[in-house]
Short mmCIF file of C-alpha atoms (C1' of nucleotides) in Angstrom, two decimals:
data_model
loop_
_atom_site.label_atom_id
_atom_site.label_comp_id
_atom_site.label_asym_id
_atom_site.label_seq_id
_atom_site.Cartn_x
_atom_site.Cartn_y
_atom_site.Cartn_z
CA UNK A 38 33.83 -2.03 -8.90
CA UNK A 39 35.12 -4.79 -6.85
CA UNK A 40 37.33 -6.68 -8.79
CA UNK A 41 36.25 -10.17 -7.25
CA UNK A 42 33.32 -10.25 -5.20
CA UNK A 43 33.34 -13.30 -2.70
CA UNK A 44 31.08 -16.18 -3.32
CA UNK A 45 29.14 -15.84 -0.11
CA UNK A 46 28.44 -12.18 -0.78
CA UNK A 47 27.29 -12.78 -4.39
CA UNK A 48 25.05 -15.55 -2.98
CA UNK A 49 23.80 -13.11 -0.25
CA UNK A 50 22.95 -10.51 -2.73
CA UNK A 51 21.23 -12.83 -5.20
CA UNK A 52 19.04 -14.09 -2.44
CA UNK A 53 18.25 -10.56 -1.47
CA UNK A 54 17.28 -9.69 -4.94
CA UNK A 55 15.05 -12.83 -5.08
CA UNK A 56 13.37 -11.76 -1.75
CA UNK A 57 12.99 -8.23 -2.95
CA UNK A 58 11.36 -9.71 -6.17
CA UNK A 59 8.77 -11.41 -3.97
CA UNK A 60 10.01 -14.99 -4.61
CA UNK A 61 9.50 -15.73 -1.04
CA UNK A 62 7.07 -13.38 0.92
CA UNK A 63 7.77 -12.24 4.56
CA UNK A 64 7.17 -15.14 7.02
CA UNK A 65 7.61 -17.71 4.30
CA UNK A 66 10.13 -20.41 4.53
CA UNK A 67 13.13 -20.35 2.28
CA UNK A 68 15.04 -23.31 0.79
CA UNK A 69 17.23 -25.30 3.25
CA UNK A 70 20.63 -24.84 3.32
CA UNK A 71 21.05 -28.24 1.61
CA UNK A 72 18.92 -27.09 -1.29
CA UNK A 73 20.84 -23.85 -1.58
CA UNK A 74 24.31 -26.02 -1.45
CA UNK A 75 22.90 -27.89 -4.33
CA UNK A 76 21.74 -24.99 -6.33
CA UNK A 77 24.60 -22.84 -6.10
CA UNK A 78 27.05 -25.64 -6.07
CA UNK A 79 29.29 -24.41 -3.19
CA UNK A 80 30.21 -25.67 0.30
CA UNK A 81 27.68 -25.45 2.99
CA UNK A 82 29.75 -22.95 5.13
CA UNK A 83 29.46 -20.69 2.04
CA UNK A 84 25.81 -20.92 1.98
CA UNK A 85 25.72 -20.12 5.79
CA UNK A 86 27.99 -17.26 5.36
CA UNK A 87 25.68 -15.75 3.04
CA UNK A 88 22.72 -16.20 5.20
CA UNK A 89 24.60 -14.80 8.17
CA UNK A 90 24.91 -11.80 6.26
CA UNK A 91 21.23 -11.37 5.42
CA UNK A 92 20.37 -12.42 9.11
CA UNK A 93 22.71 -9.44 10.47
CA UNK A 94 21.05 -7.16 8.23
CA UNK A 95 17.60 -8.37 9.51
CA UNK A 96 16.56 -9.61 6.13
CA UNK A 97 16.07 -13.37 7.23
CA UNK A 98 15.08 -15.04 10.60
CA UNK A 99 17.08 -18.27 10.95
CA UNK A 100 15.53 -20.85 13.26
CA UNK A 101 17.34 -24.03 14.36
CA UNK A 102 15.51 -27.23 13.47
CA UNK A 103 12.87 -25.29 11.44
CA UNK A 104 14.33 -23.36 8.84
CA UNK A 105 15.13 -19.87 7.29
CA UNK A 106 12.38 -17.50 6.79
CA UNK A 107 11.99 -14.19 5.38
CA UNK A 108 11.92 -11.57 8.14
CA UNK A 109 8.61 -10.32 9.11
CA UNK A 110 8.95 -6.80 10.48
CA UNK A 111 7.21 -6.57 13.62
CA UNK A 112 5.30 -3.46 14.59
CA UNK A 113 7.33 -0.81 16.10
CA UNK A 114 6.48 0.95 19.37
CA UNK A 115 6.38 4.41 18.89
CA UNK A 116 7.73 6.38 21.88
CA UNK A 117 6.45 9.93 21.99
CA UNK A 118 9.04 12.49 22.56
CA UNK A 119 7.37 15.77 23.87
CA UNK A 120 9.82 18.70 23.63
CA UNK A 121 7.15 20.77 25.24
CA UNK A 122 6.85 18.57 28.43
CA UNK A 123 9.87 19.32 30.52
CA UNK A 124 8.82 17.28 33.40
CA UNK A 125 10.41 13.88 33.17
CA UNK A 126 7.68 11.18 33.93
CA UNK A 127 9.03 8.46 32.07
CA UNK A 128 8.10 8.33 28.39
CA UNK A 129 8.91 4.62 27.92
CA UNK A 130 6.89 3.58 30.84
CA UNK A 131 3.86 5.87 29.60
CA UNK A 132 4.05 4.58 25.95
CA UNK A 133 4.49 0.97 26.76
CA UNK A 134 1.59 0.99 29.41
CA UNK A 135 -0.68 2.23 26.84
CA UNK A 136 -0.09 -0.90 24.82
CA UNK A 137 0.78 -3.58 27.36
CA UNK A 138 -0.70 -3.16 30.81
CA UNK A 139 1.89 -5.38 32.52
CA UNK A 140 5.04 -3.16 32.64
CA UNK A 141 7.61 -3.53 35.20
CA UNK A 142 11.14 -2.03 35.72
CA UNK A 143 13.34 -4.04 38.10
CA UNK A 144 16.79 -3.44 39.44
CA UNK A 145 19.55 -5.66 37.84
CA UNK A 146 22.30 -4.51 39.93
CA UNK A 147 23.91 -1.38 41.62
CA UNK A 148 27.61 -0.87 41.82
CA UNK A 149 30.41 1.83 42.07
CA UNK A 150 31.20 3.08 38.52
CA UNK A 151 33.79 5.89 38.17
CA UNK A 152 32.92 6.71 34.62
CA UNK A 153 34.51 10.13 33.80
CA UNK A 154 31.81 10.63 31.33
CA UNK A 155 28.93 10.21 33.78
CA UNK A 156 31.02 12.25 36.43
CA UNK A 157 31.28 15.13 34.04
CA UNK A 158 27.49 14.85 33.12
CA UNK A 159 26.71 14.82 36.94
CA UNK A 160 29.32 17.55 37.92
CA UNK A 161 30.72 15.31 40.76
CA UNK A 162 33.90 13.52 41.44
CA UNK A 163 34.31 10.10 39.41
CA UNK A 164 34.82 8.41 42.88
CA UNK A 165 31.23 9.16 43.85
CA UNK A 166 29.49 7.83 40.80
CA UNK A 167 27.55 4.65 41.16
CA UNK A 168 25.76 2.73 38.11
CA UNK A 169 22.24 1.28 38.71
CA UNK A 170 21.01 -1.16 35.98
CA UNK A 171 17.21 -1.74 35.34
CA UNK A 172 15.31 -3.95 32.93
CA UNK A 173 11.96 -2.94 31.74
CA UNK A 174 9.81 -5.92 30.88
CA UNK A 175 6.46 -5.54 29.07
CA UNK A 176 4.24 -8.68 29.09
CA UNK A 177 7.03 -10.84 30.46
CA UNK A 178 9.36 -10.03 27.77
CA UNK A 179 12.58 -7.98 27.96
CA UNK A 180 12.08 -4.50 26.47
CA UNK A 181 14.57 -2.08 27.45
CA UNK A 182 17.75 -2.03 29.79
CA UNK A 183 18.59 1.21 31.55
CA UNK A 184 21.61 2.44 33.31
CA UNK A 185 21.29 5.38 35.55
CA UNK A 186 24.52 7.00 36.89
CA UNK A 187 24.01 8.83 40.17
CA UNK A 188 25.71 10.56 43.07
CA UNK A 189 25.98 7.64 45.65
CA UNK A 190 26.34 10.25 48.45
CA UNK A 191 23.00 11.55 47.64
CA UNK A 192 20.97 8.46 47.03
CA UNK A 193 22.78 5.77 49.26
CA UNK A 194 20.01 3.38 49.34
CA UNK A 195 18.21 3.82 46.18
CA UNK A 196 18.14 0.14 45.16
CA UNK A 197 16.67 -0.79 48.64
CA UNK A 198 13.79 1.92 48.24
CA UNK A 199 12.85 0.34 44.74
CA UNK A 200 9.46 -0.99 44.43
CA UNK A 201 9.18 -3.53 41.86
CA UNK A 202 6.82 -2.03 39.43
CA UNK A 203 7.72 1.58 39.49
CA UNK A 204 9.98 3.53 37.27
CA UNK A 205 13.03 5.49 38.69
CA UNK A 206 11.15 8.97 38.39
CA UNK A 207 8.50 7.55 40.68
CA UNK A 208 11.01 6.23 43.13
CA UNK A 209 12.76 9.55 43.36
CA UNK A 210 9.52 11.48 43.67
CA UNK A 211 8.05 9.27 46.57
CA UNK A 212 11.25 8.54 48.27
CA UNK A 213 13.26 11.73 48.17
CA UNK A 214 10.70 14.12 47.07
CA UNK A 215 12.37 15.07 43.80
CA UNK A 216 10.67 16.42 40.74
CA UNK A 217 12.71 15.79 37.70
CA UNK A 218 13.02 17.75 34.61
CA UNK A 219 14.73 17.02 31.36
CA UNK A 220 18.01 18.78 30.58
CA UNK A 221 18.81 17.15 27.46
CA UNK A 222 18.47 13.89 25.48
CA UNK A 223 20.46 12.28 22.63
CA UNK A 224 19.53 9.66 20.36
CA UNK A 225 22.01 7.31 18.73
CA UNK A 226 22.38 3.73 17.82
CA UNK A 227 24.94 0.78 18.91
CA UNK A 228 25.47 -2.92 18.27
CA UNK A 229 24.44 -5.35 20.96
CA UNK A 230 27.43 -6.54 23.11
CA UNK A 231 27.41 -9.81 24.96
CA UNK A 232 25.77 -8.09 27.96
CA UNK A 233 22.89 -6.60 25.96
CA UNK A 234 22.32 -9.95 24.44
CA UNK A 235 21.77 -11.68 27.77
CA UNK A 236 19.78 -8.88 29.02
CA UNK A 237 17.35 -8.31 26.04
CA UNK A 238 17.91 -11.15 23.89
CA UNK A 239 18.66 -11.38 20.26
CA UNK A 240 22.01 -11.65 18.44
CA UNK A 241 25.34 -10.22 18.99
CA UNK A 242 25.90 -7.24 16.87
CA UNK A 243 22.15 -6.63 16.56
CA UNK A 244 21.18 -2.93 16.35
CA UNK A 245 19.95 -1.22 19.28
CA UNK A 246 18.28 2.11 19.46
CA UNK A 247 20.07 4.33 22.47
CA UNK A 248 18.67 7.21 24.36
CA UNK A 249 21.00 9.05 26.45
CA UNK A 250 19.95 12.03 28.64
CA UNK A 251 20.48 13.98 31.87
CA UNK A 252 17.56 14.91 34.23
CA UNK A 253 17.85 17.54 36.78
CA UNK A 254 15.77 18.60 39.86
CA UNK A 255 14.03 21.79 40.28
CA UNK A 256 17.22 23.65 41.36
CA UNK A 257 18.64 22.58 38.04
CA UNK A 258 21.09 20.39 39.71
CA UNK A 259 21.59 17.13 37.81
CA UNK A 260 20.20 14.09 39.45
CA UNK A 261 21.19 11.30 36.90
CA UNK A 262 22.66 10.57 33.55
CA UNK A 263 20.85 7.73 31.92
CA UNK A 264 21.55 5.54 29.03
CA UNK A 265 18.68 3.34 27.59
CA UNK A 266 18.86 0.76 25.22
CA UNK A 267 16.14 -1.05 23.20
CA UNK A 268 16.22 -3.56 20.36
CA UNK A 269 15.90 -1.68 17.33
CA UNK A 270 13.12 -3.79 15.79
CA UNK A 271 11.00 -3.01 18.87
CA UNK A 272 10.72 0.67 18.95
CA UNK A 273 11.21 4.21 17.72
CA UNK A 274 11.37 7.69 19.12
CA UNK A 275 8.63 9.99 17.60
CA UNK A 276 8.74 13.87 18.00
CA UNK A 277 5.64 15.77 16.86
CA UNK A 278 5.93 19.52 16.12
CA UNK A 279 3.35 21.90 16.90
CA UNK A 280 1.99 23.70 13.70
CA UNK B 678 21.29 -20.57 32.74
CA UNK B 679 22.68 -21.74 29.27
CA UNK B 680 23.41 -25.41 29.65
CA UNK B 681 26.19 -25.33 27.30
CA UNK B 682 27.96 -22.30 26.19
CA UNK B 683 29.44 -22.58 22.88
CA UNK B 684 33.19 -22.45 22.74
CA UNK B 685 33.26 -19.57 20.33
CA UNK B 686 31.09 -17.69 22.67
CA UNK B 687 33.09 -18.52 25.80
CA UNK B 688 36.26 -17.31 24.01
CA UNK B 689 34.43 -14.09 22.91
CA UNK B 690 33.43 -13.53 26.39
CA UNK B 691 36.81 -14.21 27.90
CA UNK B 692 38.53 -11.77 25.32
CA UNK B 693 36.00 -9.15 25.96
CA UNK B 694 36.68 -9.29 29.82
CA UNK B 695 40.30 -9.09 29.23
CA UNK B 696 39.75 -6.01 27.04
CA UNK B 697 37.59 -4.55 30.02
CA UNK B 698 40.23 -5.40 32.27
CA UNK B 699 42.80 -3.31 30.27
CA UNK B 700 45.05 -6.21 28.92
CA UNK B 701 45.05 -4.36 25.51
CA UNK B 702 44.02 -0.76 25.23
CA UNK B 703 42.04 0.96 22.63
CA UNK B 704 44.12 0.96 19.33
CA UNK B 705 46.42 -1.85 20.53
CA UNK B 706 47.23 -4.99 18.59
CA UNK B 707 45.75 -8.04 20.13
CA UNK B 708 47.17 -11.63 19.58
CA UNK B 709 47.06 -12.97 16.18
CA UNK B 710 44.66 -15.82 15.30
CA UNK B 711 47.37 -18.14 15.31
CA UNK B 712 48.38 -17.46 18.70
CA UNK B 713 44.86 -17.42 20.16
CA UNK B 714 44.45 -20.99 18.44
CA UNK B 715 47.34 -22.02 20.23
CA UNK B 716 46.39 -20.37 23.56
CA UNK B 717 42.89 -21.85 23.48
CA UNK B 718 43.70 -24.98 21.71
CA UNK B 719 40.68 -24.82 19.27
CA UNK B 720 40.51 -24.64 15.37
CA UNK B 721 41.00 -21.34 13.79
CA UNK B 722 37.61 -20.90 12.53
CA UNK B 723 36.36 -20.97 16.20
CA UNK B 724 38.68 -18.49 17.03
CA UNK B 725 37.60 -16.36 13.94
CA UNK B 726 33.87 -16.84 15.07
CA UNK B 727 34.74 -15.54 18.35
CA UNK B 728 36.38 -12.46 16.97
CA UNK B 729 33.49 -11.89 14.44
CA UNK B 730 31.19 -11.72 17.51
CA UNK B 731 33.27 -8.85 19.07
CA UNK B 732 33.63 -7.28 15.71
CA UNK B 733 29.79 -7.09 15.27
CA UNK B 734 29.38 -5.68 18.66
CA UNK B 735 32.06 -2.96 17.52
CA UNK B 736 34.64 -4.20 20.17
CA UNK B 737 37.41 -4.85 17.95
CA UNK B 738 38.65 -3.79 14.51
CA UNK B 739 40.08 -6.54 12.26
CA UNK B 740 42.27 -5.47 9.41
CA UNK B 741 43.46 -8.17 6.83
CA UNK B 742 47.07 -8.37 6.60
CA UNK B 743 47.60 -6.24 9.65
CA UNK B 744 46.07 -7.73 12.91
CA UNK B 745 43.12 -7.35 15.25
CA UNK B 746 42.69 -4.41 17.27
CA UNK B 747 40.78 -3.15 20.06
CA UNK B 748 38.48 -0.56 18.69
CA UNK B 749 38.99 3.01 19.06
CA UNK B 750 35.84 4.59 19.50
CA UNK B 751 35.82 7.78 17.21
CA UNK B 752 34.26 11.06 18.24
CA UNK B 753 30.67 11.13 17.29
CA UNK B 754 29.21 14.03 15.64
CA UNK B 755 26.32 15.64 17.65
CA UNK B 756 23.64 16.95 15.49
CA UNK B 757 21.42 19.37 17.30
CA UNK B 758 17.62 19.01 17.17
CA UNK B 759 16.07 22.07 18.20
CA UNK B 760 12.20 21.42 18.75
CA UNK B 761 11.73 25.16 18.97
CA UNK B 762 12.82 25.70 15.29
CA UNK B 763 10.28 24.74 13.15
CA UNK B 764 11.71 25.74 9.80
CA UNK B 765 13.39 22.99 8.30
CA UNK B 766 17.00 24.22 7.23
CA UNK B 767 18.67 21.14 7.40
CA UNK B 768 20.08 20.23 10.60
CA UNK B 769 22.60 17.70 9.32
CA UNK B 770 23.97 20.22 6.85
CA UNK B 771 24.27 23.10 9.52
CA UNK B 772 26.07 20.66 12.00
CA UNK B 773 28.44 18.93 9.62
CA UNK B 774 29.45 22.11 8.03
CA UNK B 775 30.44 23.68 11.38
CA UNK B 776 33.14 20.82 11.59
CA UNK B 777 33.86 20.03 8.15
CA UNK B 778 33.75 22.71 5.52
CA UNK B 779 33.68 20.41 2.58
CA UNK B 780 30.04 19.02 2.75
CA UNK B 781 28.19 18.37 -0.50
CA UNK B 782 24.96 16.48 -0.94
CA UNK B 783 24.64 14.60 -4.49
CA UNK B 784 21.81 12.91 -6.10
CA UNK B 785 22.26 9.19 -6.26
CA UNK B 786 19.12 8.36 -8.09
CA UNK B 787 15.50 9.21 -8.76
CA UNK B 788 12.82 6.63 -9.55
CA UNK B 789 9.25 5.97 -9.26
CA UNK B 790 8.56 4.11 -5.87
CA UNK B 791 4.90 3.10 -5.23
CA UNK B 792 5.72 2.98 -1.42
CA UNK B 793 2.36 2.51 0.46
CA UNK B 794 3.92 4.03 3.75
CA UNK B 795 5.35 7.10 1.72
CA UNK B 796 2.02 7.51 -0.10
CA UNK B 797 0.19 7.59 3.18
CA UNK B 798 2.54 10.18 4.81
CA UNK B 799 2.04 12.32 1.69
CA UNK B 800 -1.59 11.83 1.45
CA UNK B 801 -1.25 11.02 -2.12
CA UNK B 802 -1.76 8.03 -4.40
CA UNK B 803 1.22 5.52 -4.48
CA UNK B 804 1.34 5.66 -8.28
CA UNK B 805 2.54 9.17 -7.90
CA UNK B 806 5.26 8.64 -5.46
CA UNK B 807 8.89 8.84 -6.42
CA UNK B 808 12.02 8.30 -4.56
CA UNK B 809 15.03 10.56 -4.68
CA UNK B 810 18.22 9.12 -2.94
CA UNK B 811 21.13 11.33 -1.92
CA UNK B 812 24.55 11.01 -0.54
CA UNK B 813 25.88 13.53 2.07
CA UNK B 814 29.68 13.56 1.91
CA UNK B 815 31.83 15.45 4.50
CA UNK B 816 35.53 15.95 3.62
CA UNK B 817 35.35 13.42 0.74
CA UNK B 818 33.96 10.50 3.20
CA UNK B 819 30.42 9.47 2.86
CA UNK B 820 28.48 10.48 5.89
CA UNK B 821 24.81 10.09 5.49
CA UNK B 822 22.12 8.66 2.69
CA UNK B 823 18.75 10.05 2.51
CA UNK B 824 15.74 8.83 0.59
CA UNK B 825 13.24 11.63 0.01
CA UNK B 826 9.72 10.62 -1.28
CA UNK B 827 7.98 13.22 -3.03
CA UNK B 828 5.04 13.54 -5.42
CA UNK B 829 6.42 13.49 -8.82
CA UNK B 830 3.63 15.53 -10.24
CA UNK B 831 4.57 18.34 -8.07
CA UNK B 832 8.21 18.11 -8.53
CA UNK B 833 8.72 16.42 -12.02
CA UNK B 834 12.19 17.69 -12.63
CA UNK B 835 13.78 17.95 -9.07
CA UNK B 836 17.02 16.02 -9.71
CA UNK B 837 17.66 17.99 -12.86
CA UNK B 838 17.26 21.46 -10.83
CA UNK B 839 19.67 20.08 -8.10
CA UNK B 840 22.94 21.90 -7.70
CA UNK B 841 25.79 19.94 -6.52
CA UNK B 842 26.66 21.29 -3.08
CA UNK B 843 22.88 22.38 -1.75
CA UNK B 844 20.84 20.39 0.34
CA UNK B 845 17.11 19.67 -0.62
CA UNK B 846 15.47 22.24 1.47
CA UNK B 847 17.54 25.05 -0.44
CA UNK B 848 16.75 23.34 -3.85
CA UNK B 849 12.97 23.61 -3.02
CA UNK B 850 13.29 27.06 -1.60
CA UNK B 851 15.11 28.44 -4.59
CA UNK B 852 13.72 26.61 -7.50
CA UNK B 853 10.18 26.28 -6.33
CA UNK B 854 9.67 29.03 -3.65
CA UNK B 855 8.63 26.52 -0.89
CA UNK B 856 9.67 27.16 2.72
CA UNK B 857 9.70 23.94 4.82
CA UNK B 858 8.34 23.25 8.22
CA UNK B 859 8.83 20.12 10.38
CA UNK B 860 5.66 18.03 10.87
CA UNK B 861 7.27 15.19 12.75
CA UNK B 862 10.53 13.22 13.41
CA UNK B 863 11.34 9.81 14.32
CA UNK B 864 14.60 8.17 15.51
CA UNK B 865 15.35 4.72 15.06
CA UNK B 866 17.98 2.37 14.32
CA UNK B 867 18.65 -0.42 11.88
CA UNK B 868 21.23 -2.88 10.49
CA UNK B 869 23.04 -1.89 7.36
CA UNK B 870 22.27 -3.90 4.35
CA UNK B 871 24.10 -4.53 1.11
CA UNK B 872 22.77 -1.23 -0.33
CA UNK B 873 23.79 0.97 2.85
CA UNK B 874 27.12 -1.04 3.07
CA UNK B 875 27.92 -0.03 -0.64
CA UNK B 876 26.94 3.68 -0.03
CA UNK B 877 28.19 4.26 3.50
CA UNK B 878 30.98 1.76 3.77
CA UNK B 879 31.31 -0.39 6.61
CA UNK B 880 30.23 -4.00 7.57
CA UNK B 881 26.77 -5.71 6.46
CA UNK B 882 24.84 -5.82 9.82
CA UNK B 883 26.48 -2.69 11.29
CA UNK B 884 24.16 -0.53 13.23
CA UNK B 885 22.65 2.79 11.55
CA UNK B 886 21.12 5.61 13.50
CA UNK B 887 17.95 6.30 11.31
CA UNK B 888 15.97 9.52 11.21
CA UNK B 889 12.55 9.59 9.66
CA UNK B 890 10.35 12.57 9.16
CA UNK B 891 7.79 14.66 7.19
CA UNK B 892 8.32 18.31 6.11
CA UNK B 893 5.31 20.36 5.07
CA UNK B 894 4.91 23.76 3.26
CA UNK B 895 3.49 26.86 4.93
CA UNK B 896 -0.06 25.71 4.04
CA UNK B 897 0.78 22.33 6.04
CA UNK B 898 0.62 20.28 3.02
CA UNK B 899 3.27 17.46 3.00
CA UNK B 900 6.28 18.20 0.94
CA UNK B 901 8.26 15.23 1.38
CA UNK B 902 8.84 12.01 3.58
CA UNK B 903 12.49 11.44 4.30
CA UNK B 904 14.46 8.88 5.84
CA UNK B 905 18.24 9.48 6.54
CA UNK B 906 20.74 6.90 7.46
CA UNK B 907 24.08 7.46 9.19
CA UNK B 908 26.67 4.99 10.73
CA UNK B 909 26.09 4.78 14.13
CA UNK B 910 29.61 5.51 15.15
CA UNK B 911 29.58 8.64 13.24
CA UNK B 912 26.85 10.59 14.87
CA UNK B 913 23.93 11.13 17.59
CA UNK B 914 21.02 13.49 17.73
CA UNK B 915 21.00 15.68 20.64
CA UNK B 916 17.98 17.94 21.84
CA UNK B 917 18.40 20.32 24.63
CA UNK B 918 15.50 21.33 26.75
CA UNK B 919 14.83 25.09 27.54
CA UNK B 920 14.98 25.57 31.47
"C1'" DC C 216 61.02 -0.89 -5.12
"C1'" DA C 217 61.04 -5.60 -4.75
"C1'" DC C 218 60.24 -9.71 -2.30
"C1'" DG C 219 59.19 -12.58 1.40
"C1'" DA C 220 57.07 -13.28 5.75
"C1'" DT C 221 53.11 -12.28 8.33
"C1'" DT C 222 48.21 -11.97 9.03
"C1'" DT C 223 43.58 -12.09 7.97
"C1'" DG C 224 39.91 -13.50 4.09
"C1'" DT C 225 37.60 -17.36 1.64
"C1'" DT C 226 36.31 -22.00 0.45
"C1'" DC C 227 36.37 -26.57 0.44
"C1'" DG C 228 35.48 -31.10 3.09
"C1'" DT C 229 33.69 -33.86 7.18
"C1'" DA C 230 31.57 -35.02 11.51
"C1'" DT C 231 28.72 -34.59 15.36
"C1'" DG C 232 25.35 -32.12 18.27
"C1'" DT C 233 20.77 -29.85 19.17
"C1'" DA C 234 16.04 -28.11 18.11
"C1'" DT C 235 12.03 -28.66 15.67
"C1'" DT C 236 8.60 -31.40 13.20
"C1'" DA D 1205 10.94 -42.38 17.65
"C1'" DA D 1206 12.65 -41.03 13.33
"C1'" DA D 1207 13.44 -37.58 10.11
"C1'" DT D 1208 14.60 -32.84 8.89
"C1'" DA D 1209 17.33 -28.60 9.58
"C1'" DC D 1210 20.27 -25.57 11.76
"C1'" DA D 1211 24.54 -25.15 14.98
"C1'" DT D 1212 29.03 -26.15 16.42
"C1'" DA D 1213 33.60 -27.61 15.69
"C1'" DC D 1214 37.79 -29.62 13.49
"C1'" DG D 1215 41.06 -30.06 9.57
"C1'" DA D 1216 43.41 -28.17 5.25
"C1'" DA D 1217 44.60 -25.08 1.51
"C1'" DC D 1218 45.13 -21.01 -1.16
"C1'" DA D 1219 44.10 -15.94 -1.72
"C1'" DA D 1220 44.68 -11.24 -0.64
"C1'" DA D 1221 46.28 -7.39 2.17
"C1'" DT D 1222 50.02 -5.58 4.77
"C1'" DC D 1223 54.46 -4.71 6.58
"C1'" DG D 1224 59.35 -4.85 7.24
"C1'" DT D 1225 63.82 -5.94 5.25
#
DNA sequence: CACGATTTGTTCGTATGTATT
DNA sequence: AAATACATACGAACAAATCGT
């Protein structure tokens, strides 16, 4: 095994074990840093490093001025992925709206973005690619951030035509007469960077569930490449099979 | 906005900006901690805290004795999800084998696990649930860890019948004559805990892509509930739509 | 291959700021 | 307002891994 395990890691493991053993139940307050310092006979920084490990793993919730609590896994929102439905009608919007009525998608910004990957997905020149970022809010809380890469010649004034509470597929249908179809989707995960932290809240490095995809019009021509990010503890994508 | 931004965060953001600006390209070595200490005029721990943020976000790669490097995004393995194929033949095995020939799935352990959630998915009593953990290795490197929850009365000696390089679906077909069908799958993300770090490597809190699912037999009876974890930077699940 | 220099990792100590109770 | 508890920041020392001579 490991020749010498760092103190902070040993303490983190021991605390994890005691949580698993039920010494503190989810939502319950754990001993303060000062108490742990006395109990383990180490420096406060060492205790904090141990707690930081558990926080990063989503095991504990640390609140300034209040204390450290065993994390209470919140209910995850299950976003249904229906492979049979090829028309893109916004799975996130539909799912979130069934739980929270107050769902909005607002434009955060729009700018040229000569991304080679996006250009390849759209089959256009990188110089013609623009990126439009939006924020989906549910009940006033940030839920998802989306980046759409589009052909800026085809949709020159997209942001201006955006109406506050609509989703992009609705804007494209009503303003441009485009019906969207899914081409492909991909599910992956990533760590939250400074930008995502500012947009979605949470901590740097927190896991995000990422959904990429390309939607095409009725002619099969790519309309946009999208990358949507949601904090991992908030949602999951569920796909049911026909039996 | 933020009244007072912590020093370490300001430094992290500035370093991030300079990386984005191309001051250091991916794979290139960044200034040492000592240099950054002198440059920003702060304590070394403050610099380290800033770098820890970037490391957690996957922006930099820090190697003891060597230095800090701009992260080089490794190629992700795209695991194809075919909603049309309802027979469970092991999508991970199939995909990984197409790239690396040396793929094995070995049993890490088998033990009773009265998980209420698993019992519900299997429609059996929690006392009858056992969990079997396996490790998928590709080219000698750990790639994925899977936990299978099964009815221990139905599969009493499953681990004993396991042959080293097979996948579970093959074991069930050959040893029990069961053909598996997908019932549902779910994609989510989570932070790596101590257990996952030991099994998959990486850092505590690193993002994992998680795939849950239930497979049933030809009678529609649940056979197992599975939860597979892969380090986020290693893979993504891709679903193509029929046009 | 050995060894020293370099660079990051861990741990102690101390002080002050900020949020919550 | 005071006490409590976590957040930030500085200083110092030694350990461990890496790399070049």
